[in-house]
Short mmCIF file of C-alpha atoms in Angstrom, two decimals:
data_model
loop_
_atom_site.label_atom_id
_atom_site.label_comp_id
_atom_site.label_asym_id
_atom_site.label_seq_id
_atom_site.Cartn_x
_atom_site.Cartn_y
_atom_site.Cartn_z
CA UNK A 97 144.38 21.18 95.25
CA UNK A 98 141.74 19.70 92.98
CA UNK A 99 139.06 17.09 93.80
CA UNK A 100 139.91 13.50 92.97
CA UNK A 101 136.50 11.77 93.01
CA UNK A 102 133.16 13.43 92.22
CA UNK A 103 129.85 11.70 91.99
CA UNK A 104 126.96 13.32 90.14
CA UNK A 105 123.45 11.94 90.68
CA UNK A 106 120.44 12.64 88.53
CA UNK A 107 117.18 10.77 87.87
CA UNK A 108 118.03 10.44 84.13
CA UNK A 109 119.65 12.15 81.15
CA UNK A 110 116.58 12.35 78.92
CA UNK A 111 116.06 15.60 77.05
CA UNK A 112 115.36 18.35 79.54
CA UNK A 113 116.84 21.51 81.09
CA UNK A 114 118.05 20.01 84.35
CA UNK A 115 119.47 16.99 82.57
CA UNK A 116 121.28 19.18 80.03
CA UNK A 117 122.92 21.17 82.88
CA UNK A 118 123.99 17.99 84.55
CA UNK A 119 125.56 16.75 81.33
CA UNK A 120 127.43 20.08 80.89
CA UNK A 121 128.78 19.73 84.48
CA UNK A 122 129.76 16.09 83.87
CA UNK A 123 131.66 16.80 80.61
CA UNK A 124 133.42 19.88 82.13
CA UNK A 125 134.51 18.16 85.33
CA UNK A 126 135.55 14.94 83.47
CA UNK A 127 137.87 16.92 81.23
CA UNK A 128 139.85 18.06 84.29
CA UNK A 129 142.85 15.70 84.48
CA UNK A 130 142.74 15.38 88.23
CA UNK A 131 139.02 14.37 88.44
CA UNK A 132 137.55 10.82 88.48
CA UNK A 133 134.04 11.64 87.44
CA UNK A 134 131.12 9.23 88.15
CA UNK A 135 127.61 9.88 86.85
CA UNK A 136 124.99 7.78 88.55
CA UNK A 137 121.43 7.60 86.96
CA UNK A 138 118.56 6.51 89.03
CA UNK A 139 116.32 5.51 86.13
CA UNK A 140 117.10 3.28 83.20
CA UNK A 141 116.20 5.72 80.52
CA UNK A 142 117.84 6.61 77.20
CA UNK A 143 120.70 9.18 77.46
CA UNK A 144 119.93 12.10 75.30
CA UNK A 145 123.29 13.95 75.60
CA UNK A 146 126.81 13.29 74.44
CA UNK A 147 129.25 12.63 77.29
CA UNK A 148 132.93 13.11 77.56
CA UNK A 149 135.03 9.83 77.26
CA UNK A 150 136.10 10.14 80.89
CA UNK A 151 132.59 10.21 82.34
CA UNK A 152 132.00 6.82 84.06
CA UNK A 153 128.26 6.19 83.84
CA UNK A 154 126.33 3.93 86.26
CA UNK A 155 122.81 2.80 85.17
CA UNK A 156 120.53 0.74 87.22
CA UNK A 157 118.56 -2.33 86.14
CA UNK A 158 115.55 -2.50 88.55
CA UNK A 159 113.47 -4.90 86.57
CA UNK A 160 110.26 -4.10 88.48
CA UNK A 161 107.16 -1.85 87.99
CA UNK A 162 106.30 -1.97 91.70
CA UNK A 163 107.03 1.56 93.03
CA UNK A 164 107.83 0.53 96.56
CA UNK A 165 110.12 -2.20 95.52
CA UNK A 166 111.76 -0.02 92.92
CA UNK A 167 112.36 2.61 95.63
CA UNK A 168 114.30 0.12 97.78
CA UNK A 169 116.24 -1.10 94.72
CA UNK A 170 117.25 2.45 93.75
CA UNK A 171 118.23 3.12 97.39
CA UNK A 172 120.41 -0.04 97.52
CA UNK A 173 121.95 0.64 94.08
CA UNK A 174 122.90 4.21 94.98
CA UNK A 175 124.18 3.34 98.46
CA UNK A 176 126.25 0.53 97.15
CA UNK A 177 127.94 2.81 94.54
CA UNK A 178 128.64 5.49 97.13
CA UNK A 179 130.31 2.84 99.42
CA UNK A 180 132.34 1.49 96.54
CA UNK A 181 133.43 4.69 94.89
CA UNK A 182 133.81 6.74 98.01
CA UNK A 183 133.61 10.17 96.39
CA UNK A 184 134.79 13.33 98.04
CA UNK A 185 131.82 15.22 96.67
CA UNK A 186 128.42 14.13 95.69
CA UNK A 187 126.19 16.48 93.72
CA UNK A 188 122.51 15.61 93.23
CA UNK A 189 119.84 17.19 91.07
CA UNK A 190 116.11 16.70 91.16
CA UNK A 191 113.44 17.80 93.66
CA UNK A 192 111.66 14.49 93.56
CA UNK A 193 114.90 12.51 94.44
CA UNK A 194 117.22 14.72 96.42
CA UNK A 195 115.79 13.75 99.82
CA UNK A 196 116.07 10.02 98.87
CA UNK A 197 119.67 10.61 97.90
CA UNK A 198 120.25 12.03 101.41
CA UNK A 199 118.64 8.93 102.87
CA UNK A 200 121.04 6.74 100.85
CA UNK A 201 123.98 8.84 102.36
CA UNK A 202 123.05 8.22 105.95
CA UNK A 203 126.16 7.16 107.80
CA UNK A 204 128.43 7.75 104.81
CA UNK A 205 128.99 11.55 105.01
CA UNK A 206 132.05 11.47 107.31
CA UNK A 207 134.43 11.99 104.38
CA UNK A 208 131.98 13.19 101.72
CA UNK A 209 130.37 16.47 101.13
CA UNK A 210 126.76 16.33 99.63
CA UNK A 211 125.32 19.18 97.56
CA UNK A 212 121.82 19.38 96.37
CA UNK A 213 120.09 21.38 93.60
CA UNK A 214 116.35 21.38 92.66
CA UNK A 215 116.75 23.16 89.30
CA UNK A 216 113.03 23.89 89.06
CA UNK A 217 110.41 26.48 90.14
CA UNK A 218 111.69 27.77 93.52
CA UNK A 219 108.27 27.40 95.15
CA UNK A 220 108.21 23.64 94.42
CA UNK A 221 108.07 21.72 97.67
CA UNK A 222 108.74 24.96 99.50
CA UNK A 223 105.26 26.19 100.72
CA UNK A 224 102.83 23.38 101.01
CA UNK A 225 99.37 23.93 99.62
CA UNK A 226 96.42 21.90 98.54
CA UNK A 227 96.22 23.94 95.39
CA UNK A 228 97.34 22.16 92.23
CA UNK A 229 99.42 24.02 89.66
CA UNK A 230 100.43 27.67 89.81
CA UNK A 231 103.66 28.91 91.54
CA UNK A 232 103.05 26.91 94.71
CA UNK A 233 103.50 23.62 92.95
CA UNK A 234 104.52 20.61 95.12
CA UNK A 235 105.11 16.94 94.77
CA UNK A 236 102.97 16.03 97.77
CA UNK A 237 103.22 16.04 101.51
CA UNK A 238 105.83 13.44 101.65
CA UNK A 239 108.37 15.44 99.57
CA UNK A 240 107.48 18.59 101.38
CA UNK A 241 108.28 16.97 104.79
CA UNK A 242 111.45 15.16 103.56
CA UNK A 243 112.87 18.37 102.12
CA UNK A 244 112.64 20.00 105.58
CA UNK A 245 114.24 17.10 107.30
CA UNK A 246 117.05 16.23 104.94
CA UNK A 247 118.07 19.35 102.96
CA UNK A 248 119.55 20.91 106.14
CA UNK A 249 121.93 17.95 106.43
CA UNK A 250 123.49 18.66 103.05
CA UNK A 251 126.81 20.53 102.99
CA UNK A 252 125.43 22.99 100.53
CA UNK A 253 122.36 23.88 98.41
CA UNK A 254 122.59 25.09 94.84
CA UNK A 255 120.12 27.83 93.86
CA UNK A 256 119.84 29.07 90.22
CA UNK A 257 118.08 32.44 90.52
CA UNK A 258 118.01 35.40 92.89
CA UNK A 259 114.42 34.50 93.80
CA UNK A 260 115.50 30.93 94.68
CA UNK A 261 118.16 32.29 96.90
CA UNK A 262 115.71 34.48 98.72
CA UNK A 263 113.11 31.78 99.13
CA UNK A 264 115.53 29.08 100.25
CA UNK A 265 117.14 31.59 102.69
CA UNK A 266 113.76 32.23 104.31
CA UNK A 267 112.52 28.60 104.43
CA UNK A 268 115.45 26.22 104.70
CA UNK A 269 117.64 28.71 106.56
CA UNK A 270 120.75 26.77 105.31
CA UNK A 271 124.14 28.32 106.02
CA UNK A 272 125.73 27.40 102.66
CA UNK A 273 123.56 28.56 99.73
CA UNK A 274 125.55 28.61 96.43
CA UNK A 275 124.27 30.76 93.59
CA UNK A 276 124.68 28.54 90.53
CA UNK A 277 122.76 29.80 87.48
CA UNK A 278 122.46 27.51 84.43
CA UNK A 279 125.70 27.81 82.36
CA UNK A 280 124.63 29.15 78.91
CA UNK A 281 126.55 28.01 75.96
CA UNK A 282 126.80 30.96 73.56
CA UNK A 283 125.41 30.40 70.10
CA UNK A 284 128.42 30.29 67.74
CA UNK A 285 128.60 33.38 65.61
CA UNK A 286 128.10 32.64 61.84
CA UNK A 287 127.19 35.00 59.16
CA UNK A 288 123.54 34.78 58.36
CA UNK A 289 120.91 37.00 56.59
CA UNK A 290 118.45 38.26 59.25
CA UNK A 291 114.81 38.12 58.36
CA UNK A 292 111.78 39.64 60.07
CA UNK A 293 111.25 36.61 62.26
CA UNK A 294 110.00 36.38 65.82
CA UNK A 295 111.12 33.02 67.24
CA UNK A 296 109.85 30.97 70.18
CA UNK A 297 111.71 27.86 71.37
CA UNK A 298 110.29 25.31 73.82
CA UNK A 299 107.93 22.34 74.48
CA UNK A 300 104.23 22.89 73.64
CA UNK A 301 102.81 22.57 77.01
CA UNK A 302 100.18 24.77 78.78
CA UNK A 303 102.79 26.77 80.88
CA UNK A 304 104.70 27.82 77.75
CA UNK A 305 101.59 29.69 76.36
CA UNK A 306 102.35 29.50 72.77
CA UNK A 307 98.66 29.94 71.90
CA UNK A 308 98.69 33.27 73.67
CA UNK A 309 101.66 34.37 71.62
CA UNK A 310 99.87 33.46 68.37
CA UNK A 311 96.92 35.58 69.40
CA UNK A 312 99.09 38.57 70.15
CA UNK A 313 100.97 38.17 66.83
CA UNK A 314 97.60 37.98 65.07
CA UNK A 315 96.45 41.13 66.81
CA UNK A 316 99.51 43.02 65.62
CA UNK A 317 98.81 41.83 62.06
CA UNK A 318 102.05 42.90 60.37
CA UNK A 319 102.35 41.03 57.13
CA UNK A 320 106.12 41.85 56.99
CA UNK A 321 106.86 39.59 59.97
CA UNK A 322 106.68 35.82 60.60
CA UNK A 323 106.41 33.91 63.87
CA UNK A 324 108.52 30.70 64.11
CA UNK A 325 107.87 28.02 66.66
CA UNK A 326 110.50 25.45 67.44
CA UNK A 327 109.54 22.49 69.55
CA UNK A 328 106.77 19.89 69.92
CA UNK A 329 104.51 18.60 72.67
CA UNK A 330 101.00 17.86 73.81
CA UNK A 331 99.70 21.38 72.87
CA UNK A 332 101.29 21.31 69.42
CA UNK A 333 98.21 20.24 67.46
CA UNK A 334 95.87 22.50 69.46
CA UNK A 335 97.95 25.58 68.48
CA UNK A 336 98.24 24.49 64.87
CA UNK A 337 94.48 23.97 64.73
CA UNK A 338 93.78 27.46 66.04
CA UNK A 339 96.11 28.97 63.51
CA UNK A 340 94.31 27.03 60.71
CA UNK A 341 90.78 27.76 62.00
CA UNK A 342 91.33 31.46 62.42
CA UNK A 343 93.41 31.97 59.27
CA UNK A 344 96.38 33.40 61.17
CA UNK A 345 99.00 34.32 58.57
CA UNK A 346 102.78 34.15 59.00
CA UNK A 347 102.95 31.43 61.66
CA UNK A 348 105.55 28.67 60.92
CA UNK A 349 105.72 25.43 62.96
CA UNK A 350 109.26 24.09 62.52
CA UNK A 351 108.90 21.22 65.10
CA UNK A 352 111.80 19.59 66.84
CA UNK A 353 115.09 20.25 65.04
CA UNK A 354 118.75 19.73 65.90
CA UNK A 355 119.89 22.92 64.20
CA UNK A 356 118.13 25.45 66.55
CA UNK A 357 121.11 27.79 66.33
CA UNK A 358 120.61 28.25 62.65
CA UNK A 359 117.07 29.54 63.35
CA UNK A 360 118.26 31.85 66.11
CA UNK A 361 120.73 33.42 63.57
CA UNK A 362 118.11 34.33 61.02
CA UNK A 363 115.68 35.73 63.59
CA UNK A 364 115.48 39.30 65.02
CA UNK A 365 113.23 38.90 68.05
CA UNK A 366 112.87 36.18 70.72
CA UNK A 367 109.46 36.04 72.43
CA UNK A 368 109.14 34.17 75.71
CA UNK A 369 105.58 33.73 77.07
CA UNK A 370 106.27 31.11 79.78
CA UNK A 371 104.43 31.53 83.07
CA UNK A 372 106.63 29.26 85.13
CA UNK A 373 110.38 28.31 84.84
CA UNK A 374 113.21 26.87 86.79
CA UNK A 375 115.75 28.87 84.67
CA UNK A 376 115.01 29.95 81.07
CA UNK A 377 117.77 28.33 79.01
CA UNK A 378 116.27 29.23 75.60
CA UNK A 379 116.00 32.88 76.62
CA UNK A 380 119.63 32.83 77.72
CA UNK A 381 120.73 31.19 74.48
CA UNK A 382 118.80 33.79 72.43
CA UNK A 383 120.50 36.61 74.31
CA UNK A 384 123.89 35.25 73.31
CA UNK A 385 123.14 35.41 69.54
CA UNK A 386 122.19 38.15 70.30
CA UNK A 387 118.45 38.67 69.71
CA UNK A 388 116.23 41.51 70.95
CA UNK A 389 114.17 39.57 73.64
CA UNK A 390 110.82 40.19 75.27
CA UNK A 391 109.65 38.01 78.15
CA UNK A 392 107.12 37.70 80.92
CA UNK A 393 108.49 38.27 84.36
CA UNK A 394 107.65 34.81 85.38
CA UNK A 395 108.75 32.67 88.29
CA UNK A 396 111.73 32.36 87.83
CA UNK A 397 114.73 33.44 85.90
CA UNK A 398 113.84 35.98 83.30
CA UNK A 399 114.41 38.83 85.88
CA UNK A 400 117.99 37.54 86.36
CA UNK A 401 118.64 37.78 82.66
CA UNK A 402 116.65 40.93 81.52
CA UNK A 403 116.78 44.38 82.90
CA UNK A 404 113.68 45.97 81.55
CA UNK A 405 114.27 48.47 78.73
CA UNK A 406 118.06 47.93 78.92
CA UNK A 407 118.70 44.64 77.34
CA UNK A 408 115.04 43.45 76.61
CA UNK A 409 111.49 43.94 77.68
CA UNK A 410 110.35 42.34 80.99
CA UNK A 411 106.53 42.24 81.09
CA UNK A 412 104.36 41.72 84.21
CA UNK A 413 103.14 38.13 84.18
CA UNK A 414 100.24 37.59 81.70
CA UNK A 415 99.81 41.26 80.93
CA UNK A 416 98.93 40.46 77.26
CA UNK A 417 98.10 44.09 76.43
CA UNK A 418 101.54 45.29 77.46
CA UNK A 419 103.31 42.30 75.84
CA UNK A 420 101.49 42.94 72.59
CA UNK A 421 102.32 46.70 72.76
CA UNK A 422 106.04 46.13 73.40
CA UNK A 423 106.35 43.36 70.84
CA UNK A 424 104.87 45.74 68.21
CA UNK A 425 107.33 48.35 69.29
CA UNK A 426 110.28 45.95 68.89
CA UNK A 427 109.11 44.93 65.45
CA UNK A 428 109.07 48.55 64.30
CA UNK A 429 112.17 49.97 65.94
CA UNK A 430 115.42 48.69 64.54
CA UNK A 431 117.55 50.99 66.79
CA UNK A 432 115.88 49.60 69.92
CA UNK A 433 116.50 46.05 68.76
CA UNK A 434 120.16 46.86 68.28
CA UNK A 435 120.38 48.41 71.71
CA UNK A 436 118.93 45.33 73.33
CA UNK A 437 121.27 43.07 71.41
CA UNK A 438 124.47 44.78 72.38
CA UNK A 439 123.42 45.09 76.07
CA UNK A 440 122.44 41.41 76.14
CA UNK A 441 125.85 40.34 74.83
CA UNK A 442 127.59 42.18 77.70
CA UNK A 443 125.26 40.88 80.35
CA UNK A 444 125.51 37.24 79.17
CA UNK A 445 129.19 37.17 79.94
CA UNK A 446 128.09 36.49 83.57
CA UNK A 447 126.62 33.22 82.39
CA UNK A 448 129.55 32.04 80.30
CA UNK A 449 129.80 28.29 80.58
CA UNK A 450 133.40 28.18 81.57
CA UNK A 451 133.13 30.91 84.17
CA UNK A 452 129.98 29.48 85.78
CA UNK A 453 131.50 25.88 85.97
CA UNK A 454 134.84 27.06 87.31
CA UNK A 455 132.92 28.97 90.09
CA UNK A 456 130.88 25.76 90.92
CA UNK A 457 134.04 23.63 91.02
CA UNK A 458 135.59 26.01 93.51
CA UNK A 459 132.40 25.95 95.66
CA UNK A 460 132.44 22.18 95.77
CA UNK A 461 136.10 22.24 97.03
CA UNK A 462 135.19 24.62 99.93
#
């Protein structure tokens, strides 16, 4: 028997990986005839994703810049909607907000199952450290403490990688961990003429390390190949300036575009130089094209998608010498690229959007 009322809670639906996944879940569940799907946003930001006509969206109007007052208004807003809607299942995403969602649910969980998912680096708020940045990233002592108090009270915890599963098993010791990788929508197959293009897709922020990729591409110095960057961000101008000042040839800055799939189709290699991830959506999408992929074995996600030398190259974190060597090999070996492409297609069936979401729906019923 299907679920009748589901509430999804997320800070916002601005452009981002976690937000995209929540929009995909909302659209899939809302299309099921038996489900009344409520999507509750905790911030009054612009919605960046198209939603199914059956998705009932609830947006707050806090009208205050005071963080303490805003917190209590959000808490009241959410708790009031839970009482009114009375969902059978509540699914919340966001490491900064999940504990507060659990606070809003106090006394209301008798006929409601609550599931939480962080959808970020698995070390976030897991091991407290005074270090800033790196794998052991955290949102402060408050979130670290609240996670230990409230996550154990959830009916289930969603984890998106094998590493996340291991870490949460050791630290939270929750009895109901649910493996829920990001559903990857396959890039639609269309005939396109492939060119000697290495493509990188993502925001220009320090952790994505686009500048490092430029330097490796320049070291290889193969005039028959081009390096395409799709995306924008605070590091964009810095990388462009380096290319200009050092006369690096063959680098193309496409910027933010809506037709990313068209660029995937004309490329031959996807290069992923990120040092930290929740789950690498762009890498997964590239593998469905399929493209021959090379990635750092960063925390976390690439190791779930790539088996080294079977369906791509998985390079030890920040080993630029090996990355450069393997990238050069991919550029020069068409047969190897073809092998990686075919093996990637087979592996990515495990991340098919319909299969992943059907599995999640069944887990929420349990």
